[in-house]
Short mmCIF file of C-alpha atoms in Angstrom, two decimals:
data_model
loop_
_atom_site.label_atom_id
_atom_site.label_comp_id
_atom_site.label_asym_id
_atom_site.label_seq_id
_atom_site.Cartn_x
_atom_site.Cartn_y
_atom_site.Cartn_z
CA UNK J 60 -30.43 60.33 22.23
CA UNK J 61 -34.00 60.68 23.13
CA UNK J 62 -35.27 59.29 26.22
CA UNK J 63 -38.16 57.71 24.47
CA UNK J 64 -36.14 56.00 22.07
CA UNK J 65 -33.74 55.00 24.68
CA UNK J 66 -36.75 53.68 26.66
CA UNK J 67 -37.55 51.64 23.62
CA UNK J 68 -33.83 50.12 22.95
CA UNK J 69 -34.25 48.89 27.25
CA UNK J 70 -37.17 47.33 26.34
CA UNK J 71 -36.27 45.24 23.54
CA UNK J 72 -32.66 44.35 25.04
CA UNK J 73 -34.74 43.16 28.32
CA UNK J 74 -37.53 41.04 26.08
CA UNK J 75 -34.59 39.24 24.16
CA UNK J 76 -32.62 38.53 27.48
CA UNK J 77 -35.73 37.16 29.31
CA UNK J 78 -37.02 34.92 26.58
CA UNK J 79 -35.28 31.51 26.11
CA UNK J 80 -37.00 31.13 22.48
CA UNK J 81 -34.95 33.72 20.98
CA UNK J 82 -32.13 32.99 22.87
CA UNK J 83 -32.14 29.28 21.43
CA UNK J 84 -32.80 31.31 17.72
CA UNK J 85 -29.63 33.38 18.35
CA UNK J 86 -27.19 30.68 19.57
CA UNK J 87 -28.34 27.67 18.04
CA UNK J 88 -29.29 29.59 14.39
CA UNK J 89 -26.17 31.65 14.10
CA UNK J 90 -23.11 29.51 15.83
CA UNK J 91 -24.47 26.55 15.58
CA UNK J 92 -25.61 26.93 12.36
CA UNK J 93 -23.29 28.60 10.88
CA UNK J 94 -20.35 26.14 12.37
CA UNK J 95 -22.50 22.91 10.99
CA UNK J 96 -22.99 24.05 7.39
CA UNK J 97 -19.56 24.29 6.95
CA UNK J 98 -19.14 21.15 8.62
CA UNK J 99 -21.14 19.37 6.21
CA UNK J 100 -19.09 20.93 3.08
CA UNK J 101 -15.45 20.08 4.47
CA UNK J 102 -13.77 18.99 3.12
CA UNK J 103 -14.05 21.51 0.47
CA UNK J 104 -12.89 18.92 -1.67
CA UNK J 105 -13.59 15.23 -2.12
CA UNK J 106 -10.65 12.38 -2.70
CA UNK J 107 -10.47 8.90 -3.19
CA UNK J 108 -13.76 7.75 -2.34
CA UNK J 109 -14.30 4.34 -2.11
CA UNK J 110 -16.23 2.57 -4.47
CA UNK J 111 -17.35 -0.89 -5.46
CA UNK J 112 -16.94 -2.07 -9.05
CA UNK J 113 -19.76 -4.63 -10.16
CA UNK J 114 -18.52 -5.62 -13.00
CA UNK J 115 -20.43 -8.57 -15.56
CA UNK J 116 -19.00 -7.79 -19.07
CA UNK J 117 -15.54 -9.45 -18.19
CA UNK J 118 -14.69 -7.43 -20.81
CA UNK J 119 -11.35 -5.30 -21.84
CA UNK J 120 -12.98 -1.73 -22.72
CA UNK J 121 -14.68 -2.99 -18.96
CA UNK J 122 -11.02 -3.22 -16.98
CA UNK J 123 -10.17 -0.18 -18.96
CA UNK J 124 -12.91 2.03 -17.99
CA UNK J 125 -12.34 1.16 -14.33
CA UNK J 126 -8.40 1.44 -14.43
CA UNK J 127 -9.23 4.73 -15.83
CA UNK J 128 -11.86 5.40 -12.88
CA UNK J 129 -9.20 4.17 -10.45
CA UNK J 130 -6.63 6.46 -11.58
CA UNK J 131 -8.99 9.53 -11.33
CA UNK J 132 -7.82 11.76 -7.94
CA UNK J 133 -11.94 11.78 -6.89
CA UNK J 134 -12.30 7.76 -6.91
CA UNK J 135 -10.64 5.12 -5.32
CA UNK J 136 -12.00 1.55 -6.55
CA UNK J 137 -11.59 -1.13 -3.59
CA UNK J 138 -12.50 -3.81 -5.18
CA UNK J 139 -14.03 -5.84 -8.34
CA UNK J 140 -14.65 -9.41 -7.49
CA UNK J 141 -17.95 -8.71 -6.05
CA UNK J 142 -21.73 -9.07 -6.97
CA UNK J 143 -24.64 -6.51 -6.77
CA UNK J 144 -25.86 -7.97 -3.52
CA UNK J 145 -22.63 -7.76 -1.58
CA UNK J 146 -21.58 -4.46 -3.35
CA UNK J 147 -24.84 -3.08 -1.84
CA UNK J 148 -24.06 -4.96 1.74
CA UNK J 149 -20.75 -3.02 1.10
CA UNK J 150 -22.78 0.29 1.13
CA UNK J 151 -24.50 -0.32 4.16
CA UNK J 152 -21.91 -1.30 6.20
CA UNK J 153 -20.19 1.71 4.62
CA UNK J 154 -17.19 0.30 3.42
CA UNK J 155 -18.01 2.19 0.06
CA UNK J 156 -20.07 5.14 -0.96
CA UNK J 157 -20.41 4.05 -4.63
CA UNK J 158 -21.19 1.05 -6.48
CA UNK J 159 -19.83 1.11 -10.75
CA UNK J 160 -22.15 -1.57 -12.49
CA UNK J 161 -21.35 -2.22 -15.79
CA UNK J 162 -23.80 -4.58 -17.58
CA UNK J 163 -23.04 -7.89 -19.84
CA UNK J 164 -23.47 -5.68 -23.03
CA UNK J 165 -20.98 -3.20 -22.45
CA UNK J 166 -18.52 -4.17 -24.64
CA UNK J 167 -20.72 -5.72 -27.22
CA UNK J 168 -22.76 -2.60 -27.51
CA UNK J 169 -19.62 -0.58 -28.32
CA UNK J 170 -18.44 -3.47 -31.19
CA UNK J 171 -21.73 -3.04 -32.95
CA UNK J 172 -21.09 0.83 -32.90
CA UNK J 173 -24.20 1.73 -29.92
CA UNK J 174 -23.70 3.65 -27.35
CA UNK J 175 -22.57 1.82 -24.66
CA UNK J 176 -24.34 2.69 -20.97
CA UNK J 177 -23.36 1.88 -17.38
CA UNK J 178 -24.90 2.73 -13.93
CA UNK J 179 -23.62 4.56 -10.79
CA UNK J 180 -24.77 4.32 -7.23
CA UNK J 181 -24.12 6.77 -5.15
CA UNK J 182 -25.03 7.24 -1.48
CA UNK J 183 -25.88 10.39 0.06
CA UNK J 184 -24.45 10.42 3.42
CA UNK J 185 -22.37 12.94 2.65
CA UNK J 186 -23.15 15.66 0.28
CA UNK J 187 -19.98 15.89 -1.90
CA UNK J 188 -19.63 12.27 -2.53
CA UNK J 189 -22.37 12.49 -5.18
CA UNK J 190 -20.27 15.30 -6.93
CA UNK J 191 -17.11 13.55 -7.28
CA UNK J 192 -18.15 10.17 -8.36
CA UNK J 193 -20.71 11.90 -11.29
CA UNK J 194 -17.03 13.69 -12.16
CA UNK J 195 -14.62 10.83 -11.94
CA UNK J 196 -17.22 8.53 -13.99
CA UNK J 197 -18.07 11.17 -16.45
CA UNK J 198 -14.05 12.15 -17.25
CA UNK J 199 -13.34 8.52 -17.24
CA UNK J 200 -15.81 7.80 -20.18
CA UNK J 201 -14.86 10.93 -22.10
CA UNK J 202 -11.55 9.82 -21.67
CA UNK J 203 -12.73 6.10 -22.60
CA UNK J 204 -14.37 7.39 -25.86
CA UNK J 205 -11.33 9.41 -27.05
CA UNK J 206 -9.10 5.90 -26.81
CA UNK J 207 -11.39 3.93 -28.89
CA UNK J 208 -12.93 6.72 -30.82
CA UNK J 209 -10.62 5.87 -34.25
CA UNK J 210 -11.82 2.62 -34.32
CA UNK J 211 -15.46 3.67 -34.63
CA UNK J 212 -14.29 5.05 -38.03
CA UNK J 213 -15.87 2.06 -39.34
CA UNK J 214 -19.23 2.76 -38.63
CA UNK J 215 -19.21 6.12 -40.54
CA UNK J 216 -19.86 7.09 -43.72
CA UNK J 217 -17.22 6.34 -46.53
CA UNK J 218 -16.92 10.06 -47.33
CA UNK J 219 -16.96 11.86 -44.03
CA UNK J 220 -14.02 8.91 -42.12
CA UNK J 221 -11.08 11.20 -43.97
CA UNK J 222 -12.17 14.40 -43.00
CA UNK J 223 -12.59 13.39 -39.50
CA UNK J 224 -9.47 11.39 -38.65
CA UNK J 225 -7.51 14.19 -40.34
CA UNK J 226 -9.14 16.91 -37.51
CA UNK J 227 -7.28 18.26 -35.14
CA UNK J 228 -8.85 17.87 -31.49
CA UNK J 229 -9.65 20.72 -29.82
CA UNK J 230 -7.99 20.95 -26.18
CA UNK J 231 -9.89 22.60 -23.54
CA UNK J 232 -8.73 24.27 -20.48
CA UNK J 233 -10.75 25.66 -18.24
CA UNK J 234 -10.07 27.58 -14.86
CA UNK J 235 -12.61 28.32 -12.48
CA UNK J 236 -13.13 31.79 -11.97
CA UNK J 237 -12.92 33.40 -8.43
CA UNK J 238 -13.18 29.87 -6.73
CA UNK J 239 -9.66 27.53 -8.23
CA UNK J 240 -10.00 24.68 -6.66
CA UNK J 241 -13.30 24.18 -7.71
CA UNK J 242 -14.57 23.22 -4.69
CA UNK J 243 -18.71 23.69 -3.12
CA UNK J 244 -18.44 24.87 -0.04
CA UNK J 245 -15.74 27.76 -1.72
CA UNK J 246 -18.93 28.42 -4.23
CA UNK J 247 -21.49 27.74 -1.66
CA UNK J 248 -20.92 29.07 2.10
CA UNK J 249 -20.29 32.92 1.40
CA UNK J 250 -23.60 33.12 0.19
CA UNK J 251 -25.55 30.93 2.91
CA UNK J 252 -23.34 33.35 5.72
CA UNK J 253 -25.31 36.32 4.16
CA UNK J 254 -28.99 34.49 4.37
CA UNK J 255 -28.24 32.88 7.75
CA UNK J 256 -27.91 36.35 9.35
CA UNK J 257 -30.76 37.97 7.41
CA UNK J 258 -33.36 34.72 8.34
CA UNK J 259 -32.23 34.57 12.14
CA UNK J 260 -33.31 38.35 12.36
CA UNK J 261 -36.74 38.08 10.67
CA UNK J 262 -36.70 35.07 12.94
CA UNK J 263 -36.11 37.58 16.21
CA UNK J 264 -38.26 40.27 14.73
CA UNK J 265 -40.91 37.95 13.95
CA UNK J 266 -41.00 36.29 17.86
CA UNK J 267 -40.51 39.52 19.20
CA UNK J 268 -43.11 41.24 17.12
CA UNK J 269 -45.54 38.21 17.08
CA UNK J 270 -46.02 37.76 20.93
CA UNK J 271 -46.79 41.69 20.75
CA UNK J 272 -49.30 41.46 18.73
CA UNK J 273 -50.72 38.27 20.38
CA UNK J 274 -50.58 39.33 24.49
CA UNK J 275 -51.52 42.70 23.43
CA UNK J 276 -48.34 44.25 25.08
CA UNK J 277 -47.83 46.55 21.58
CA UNK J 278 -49.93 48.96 23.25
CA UNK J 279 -47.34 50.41 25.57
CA UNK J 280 -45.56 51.77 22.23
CA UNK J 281 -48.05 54.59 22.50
CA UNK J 282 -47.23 56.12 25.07
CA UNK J 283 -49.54 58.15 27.82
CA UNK J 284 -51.13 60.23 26.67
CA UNK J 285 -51.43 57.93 23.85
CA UNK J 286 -49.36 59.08 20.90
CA UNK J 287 -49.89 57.30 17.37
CA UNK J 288 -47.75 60.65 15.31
CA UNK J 289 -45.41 59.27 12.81
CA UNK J 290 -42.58 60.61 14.84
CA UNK J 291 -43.51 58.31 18.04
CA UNK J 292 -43.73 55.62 15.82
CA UNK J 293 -40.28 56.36 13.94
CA UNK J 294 -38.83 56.60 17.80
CA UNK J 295 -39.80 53.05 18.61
CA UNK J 296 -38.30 51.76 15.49
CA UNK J 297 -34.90 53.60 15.74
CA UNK J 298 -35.25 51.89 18.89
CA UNK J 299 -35.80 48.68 18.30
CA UNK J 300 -33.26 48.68 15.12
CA UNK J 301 -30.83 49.99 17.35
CA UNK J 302 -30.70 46.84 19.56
CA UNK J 303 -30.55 44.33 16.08
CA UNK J 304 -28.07 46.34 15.04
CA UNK J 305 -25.76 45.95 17.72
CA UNK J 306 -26.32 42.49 18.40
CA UNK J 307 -25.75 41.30 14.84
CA UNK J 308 -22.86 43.76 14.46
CA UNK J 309 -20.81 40.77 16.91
CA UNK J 310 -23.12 37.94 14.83
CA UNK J 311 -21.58 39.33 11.58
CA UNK J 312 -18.29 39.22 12.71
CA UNK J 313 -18.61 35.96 13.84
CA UNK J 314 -19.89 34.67 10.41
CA UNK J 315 -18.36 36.94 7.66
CA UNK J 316 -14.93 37.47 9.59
CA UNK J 317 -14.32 34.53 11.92
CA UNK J 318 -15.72 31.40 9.75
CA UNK J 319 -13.98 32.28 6.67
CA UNK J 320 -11.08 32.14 8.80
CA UNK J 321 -11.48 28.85 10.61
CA UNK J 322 -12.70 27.17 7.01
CA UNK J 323 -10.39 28.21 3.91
CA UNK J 324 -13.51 30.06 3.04
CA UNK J 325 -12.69 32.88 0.21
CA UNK J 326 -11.70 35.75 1.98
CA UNK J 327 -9.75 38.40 -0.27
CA UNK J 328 -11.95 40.90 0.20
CA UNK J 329 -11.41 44.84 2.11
CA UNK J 330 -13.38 44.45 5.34
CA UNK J 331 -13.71 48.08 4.92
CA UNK J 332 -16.05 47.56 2.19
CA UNK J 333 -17.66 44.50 4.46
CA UNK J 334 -18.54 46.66 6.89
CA UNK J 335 -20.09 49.39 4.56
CA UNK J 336 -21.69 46.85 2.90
CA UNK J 337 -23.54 45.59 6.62
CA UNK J 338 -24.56 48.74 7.57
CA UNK J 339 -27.10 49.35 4.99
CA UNK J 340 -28.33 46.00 5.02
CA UNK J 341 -28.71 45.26 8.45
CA UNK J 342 -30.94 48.29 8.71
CA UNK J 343 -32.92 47.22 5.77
CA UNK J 344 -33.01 43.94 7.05
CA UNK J 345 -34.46 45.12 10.62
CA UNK J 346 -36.99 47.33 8.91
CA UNK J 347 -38.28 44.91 6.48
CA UNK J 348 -39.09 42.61 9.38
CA UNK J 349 -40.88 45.18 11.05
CA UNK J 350 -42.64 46.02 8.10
CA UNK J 351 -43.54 42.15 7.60
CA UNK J 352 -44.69 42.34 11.31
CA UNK J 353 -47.91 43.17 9.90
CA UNK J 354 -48.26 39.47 8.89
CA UNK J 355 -47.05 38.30 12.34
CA UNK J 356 -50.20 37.03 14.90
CA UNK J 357 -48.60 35.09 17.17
CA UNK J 358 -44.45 34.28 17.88
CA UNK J 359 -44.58 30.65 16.60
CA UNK J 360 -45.69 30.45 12.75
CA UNK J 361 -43.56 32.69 10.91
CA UNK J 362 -40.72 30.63 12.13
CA UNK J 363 -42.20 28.18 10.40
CA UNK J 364 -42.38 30.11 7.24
CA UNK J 365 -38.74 31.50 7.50
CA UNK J 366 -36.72 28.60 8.07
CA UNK J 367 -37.87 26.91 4.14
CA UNK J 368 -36.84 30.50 2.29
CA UNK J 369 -33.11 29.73 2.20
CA UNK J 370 -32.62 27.77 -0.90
CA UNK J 371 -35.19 30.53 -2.59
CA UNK J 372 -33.06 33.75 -1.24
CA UNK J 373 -29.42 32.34 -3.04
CA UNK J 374 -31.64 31.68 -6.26
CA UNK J 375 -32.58 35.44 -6.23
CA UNK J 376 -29.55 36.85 -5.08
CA UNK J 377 -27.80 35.62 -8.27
CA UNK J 378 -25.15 33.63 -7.23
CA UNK J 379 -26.64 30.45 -8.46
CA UNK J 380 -28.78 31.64 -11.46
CA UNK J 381 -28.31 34.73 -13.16
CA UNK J 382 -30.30 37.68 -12.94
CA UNK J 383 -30.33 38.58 -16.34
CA UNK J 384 -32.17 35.34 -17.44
CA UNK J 385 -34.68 35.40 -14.60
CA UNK J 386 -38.47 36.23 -15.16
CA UNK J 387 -39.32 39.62 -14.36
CA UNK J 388 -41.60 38.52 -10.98
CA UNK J 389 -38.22 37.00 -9.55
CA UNK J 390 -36.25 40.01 -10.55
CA UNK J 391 -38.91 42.53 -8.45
CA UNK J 392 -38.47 39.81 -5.86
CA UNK J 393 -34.47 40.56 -5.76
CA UNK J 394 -34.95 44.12 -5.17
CA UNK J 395 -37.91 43.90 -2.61
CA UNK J 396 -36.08 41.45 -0.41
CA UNK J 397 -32.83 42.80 1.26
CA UNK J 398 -30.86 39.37 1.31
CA UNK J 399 -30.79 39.06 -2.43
CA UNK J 400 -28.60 42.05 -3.27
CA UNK J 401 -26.46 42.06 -0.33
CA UNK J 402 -25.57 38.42 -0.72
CA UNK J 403 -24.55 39.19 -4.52
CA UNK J 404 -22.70 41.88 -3.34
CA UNK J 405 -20.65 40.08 -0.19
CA UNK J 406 -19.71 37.34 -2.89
CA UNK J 407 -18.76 40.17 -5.22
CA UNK J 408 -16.16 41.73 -2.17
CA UNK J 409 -15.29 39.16 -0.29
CA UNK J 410 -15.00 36.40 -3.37
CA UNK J 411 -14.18 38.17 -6.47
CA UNK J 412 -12.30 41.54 -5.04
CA UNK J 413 -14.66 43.69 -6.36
CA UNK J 414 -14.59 47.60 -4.76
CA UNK J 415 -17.60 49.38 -3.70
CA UNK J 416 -18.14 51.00 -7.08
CA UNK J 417 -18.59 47.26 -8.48
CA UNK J 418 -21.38 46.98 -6.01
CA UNK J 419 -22.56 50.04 -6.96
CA UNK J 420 -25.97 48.72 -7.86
CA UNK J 421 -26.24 46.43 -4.68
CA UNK J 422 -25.36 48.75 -2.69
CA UNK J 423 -27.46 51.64 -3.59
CA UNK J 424 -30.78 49.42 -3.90
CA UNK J 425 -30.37 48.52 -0.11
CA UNK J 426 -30.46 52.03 0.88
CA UNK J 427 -33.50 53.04 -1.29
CA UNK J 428 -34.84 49.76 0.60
CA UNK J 429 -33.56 51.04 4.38
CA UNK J 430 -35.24 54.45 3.14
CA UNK J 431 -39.15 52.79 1.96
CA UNK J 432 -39.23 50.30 4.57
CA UNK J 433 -38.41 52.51 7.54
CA UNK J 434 -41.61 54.18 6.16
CA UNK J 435 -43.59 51.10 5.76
CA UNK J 436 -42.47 50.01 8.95
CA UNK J 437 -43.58 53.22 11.13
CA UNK J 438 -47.03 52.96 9.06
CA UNK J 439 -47.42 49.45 10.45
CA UNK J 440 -46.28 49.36 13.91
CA UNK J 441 -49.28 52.71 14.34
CA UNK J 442 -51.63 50.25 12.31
CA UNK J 443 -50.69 47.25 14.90
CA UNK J 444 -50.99 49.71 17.73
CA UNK J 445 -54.48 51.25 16.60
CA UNK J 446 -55.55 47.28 15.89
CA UNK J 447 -54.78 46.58 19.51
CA UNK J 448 -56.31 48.96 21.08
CA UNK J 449 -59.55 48.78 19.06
CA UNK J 450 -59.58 44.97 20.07
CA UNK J 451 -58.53 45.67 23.54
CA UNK J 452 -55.73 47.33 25.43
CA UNK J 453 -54.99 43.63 27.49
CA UNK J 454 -56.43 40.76 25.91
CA UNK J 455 -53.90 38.39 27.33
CA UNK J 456 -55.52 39.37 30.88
CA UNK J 457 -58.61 38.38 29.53
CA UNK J 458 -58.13 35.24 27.72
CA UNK J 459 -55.89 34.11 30.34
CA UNK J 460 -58.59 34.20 33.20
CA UNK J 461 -61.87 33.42 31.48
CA UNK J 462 -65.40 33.02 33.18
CA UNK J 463 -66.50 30.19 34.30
CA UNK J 464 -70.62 29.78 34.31
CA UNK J 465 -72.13 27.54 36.54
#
C-alpha cells in the first residue's frame, strides 16, 4: 500500500481516537441506538392490554360489543363500572392504556338503521399499544355488524332484501407475506439497522470533515511540495474510506448479525450475500459523505441536519411506500442517496430470501454510485484544499489569538 495513503488511514484512525464527539456518535448512535429501538418495539407483538370500558348506553348491542372486545387476544377489558373522569384517572395512574366510550345513542342509532359511532382513547406510552387497540376495536365492530347485519334487512329496499340475504359471504384470509406474525418491529427494524449505520457515518464524516474545514487543518492533505493532482487527492480518500470501512465492518456485524439474533428479528437470509451487499455500500456510503463534505463548515450543524433524515430515507428506500407510485423527484432521490437501495435490498436478503440476482438492481446502482462519488469526492476534497489555502493555510492560529488594540 502506498505510504501516502497509509499516512492518511494513521491520521484519520488517530483524529477519531482523540476526539470524544465522535466517540460518543459511535457508541451511543450505533449500540445504544441500535439496542433502544428495538427496545421500544418488543414485544414484537402486543397482548391483552388493559383497557377501561366507559360505557352510558346500558345497552345489549353495548355488552356485546365489549364481550366481543374482551375476547379479542390484543385487549383485555378491566373493568366497566366506571365514569369518564375515573377512566381517565385510570390512565394516568396507568392502570390502563385505553379507555372504550360508547355514547347514550349507541344502540338507538343502530334501531333507527344509522350508523352507530363510538370513541377510543389510546395512550402513547408505548408505541404498539395504539396498534392493537385500533385492531381489536375495529375486528370487534366488523364482527358486531355481521351479528346484527340480517336484522337491518328492514331498512332496505323491498326488492334488493332477497337478493342480499340469499348471498353468500365472502371469507377472507389473509397471510402476511415475509413477516407472519404480523408484528412492527419484524416490518420495521431491518430497515432502521440499514439507515442507522449509513446516518452515524455521514455523522463521522461530517465531524471529521467539518472541523477540517473550520481549523484549517485540510491543508496538510496536500502534501509538500503541495500536490492538488487527482491522484493525491484519490490517495487521501482511499485513505480515509479505508478506516470507515473497517470500523463499520465490526458496527455492521453488530447490527445486521448480532441484533437480529438477540431480537427474533427476520433473519433467513445468506450472510454471504450480506456481506456482498455491505461492501458496495459502505464505500458508497463513505464517498457520498465526502462528497457532501463540501456542505460541511464547521463539525456541529450537519449533525443537526442528519439526525431528522431517518423517517425520509425508509420512505425512499421502498419498504414503506412503493417505488413505483412515487413522484419522479423522490425516485432520483432513491438512486442519488446510497441508503435507499441498500436498505430495499437488506430487507429483500435478509427478510424475504431473495439471492443476489433479485437485488440485481440494488445492487448494481450502489456501485455506479461508489464509482461517481469517488469522483465527486476527489473533486471536492482539491476544491476544500484550494479554498483553504486561498483563505489561509492556519486560520485557527489566527482567530484563536486575535489582536488586541489599545
Amino acid at each position: 500500500m502506498n505510504m501516502k495513503v497509509i499516512s492518511v488511514i494513521h491520521d484519520e484512525f488517530k483524529t477519531i481516537a482523540g476526539s470524544y464527539a465522535i466517540l460518543l456518535v459511535l457508541r451511543g448512535g450505533i449500540f445504544v441506538y441500535g439496542l433502544r429501538y428495538n427496545y421500544m418495539y418488543a414485544p414484537d407483538l402486543v397482548r391483552k392490554v388493559p383497557v377501561a370500558v366507559v360505557d352510558h348506553s346500558h345497552s345489549e348491542l353495548g355488552r356485546h360489543y365489549v364481550r366481543l372486545l374482551d375476547a379479542t387476544p390484543q385487549v383485555n377489558v378491566v373493568t366497566t363500572a366506571t365514569d369518564y373522569p375515573e377512566a381517565q384517572d385510570m390512565m394516568k395512574a396507568g392502570q390502563v392504556a385505553g379507555i372504550l366510550y360508547l355514547p347514550d345513542d349507541f344502540e338507538d342509532r343502530v334501531a333507527r338503521g344509522e350508523e352507530s359511532v363510538f370513541i377510543m382513547y389510546e395512550t402513547t406510552s408505548a408505541f404498539l399499544y395504539y396498534l392493537a387497540m385500533q385492531e381489536a376495536s375495529a375486528a370487534s365492530m366488523l364482527a358486531l355488524n355481521d351479528d346484527y347485519r340480517p336484522e337491518m334487512l328492514v331498512f332496505l329496499p323491498q326488492q334488493v332484501a332477497p337478493k342480499l340475504a340469499s348471498a353468500q359471504a365472502v371469507e377472507v384470509v389473509g397471510t402476511a407475506l415475509y413477516n407472519p406474525t404480523e408484528g412492527y418491529g419484524t416490518y420495521l427494524i431491518p430497515s432502521v439497522l440499514v439507515v442507522i449505520i449509513f446516518q452515524t457515518l455521514m455523522m463521522v464524516i461530517a465531524m471529521i470533515s467539518g472541523d477540517e474545514r473550520h481549523s484549517g487543518s485540510i491543508v496538510r492533505f496536500a502534501g509538500n511540495p503541495v500536490d492538488l493532482s487527482f491522484g493525491r487527492m484519490a490517495q487521501v480518500v482511499i485513505g480515509k474510506t479505508f478506516v470507515y470501512g473497517m470500523l463499520y465492518a465490526v458496527f455492521a456485524l453488530f447490527l445486521l448479525g448480532l441484533i437480529p439474533l438477540m431480537f427474533g428479528l427476520p433473519d433467513i437470509g445468506n450472510p454471504l450475500y450480506v456481506i456482498m451487499l455491505m461492501i458496495p455500500f459502505l464505500l458508497a456510503t463513505s464517498f457520498f459523505g465526502l462528497t457532501a463534505s463540501l456542505f460541511f463548515t464547521d463539525s456541529d450543524a450537519p449533525l443537526l441536519m442528519i439526525a431528522f433524515f431517518s423517517v425520509g430515507l425508509i420512505f425512499l428506500s421502498g419498504v414503506s411506500y412503493p417505488i413505483e407510485l412515487m413522484p419522479w423527484y423522490w425516485k432520483m432521490a432513491h438512486y442519488l442517496i446510497p441508503a435507499a437501495p441498500a436498505t430495499m435490498a437488506y430487507v429483500k436478503l435478509n427478510s424475504m430470501g431473495a439471492s443476489m440476482s433479485e437485488i440485481q438492481s440494488e445492487y448494481i446502482t450502489l456501485w455506479v454510485q461508489c464509482a461517481f462519488y469517488f469522483v465527486t469526492a476527489c473533486l471536492v476534497y482539491r476544491y476544500n484544499i484550494r479554498k483553504a489555502m486561498v483563505q489561509g493555510a492556519s486560520p485557527a492560529i489566527t482567530d484563536s489569538f486575535p489582536s488586541h488594540k489599545s
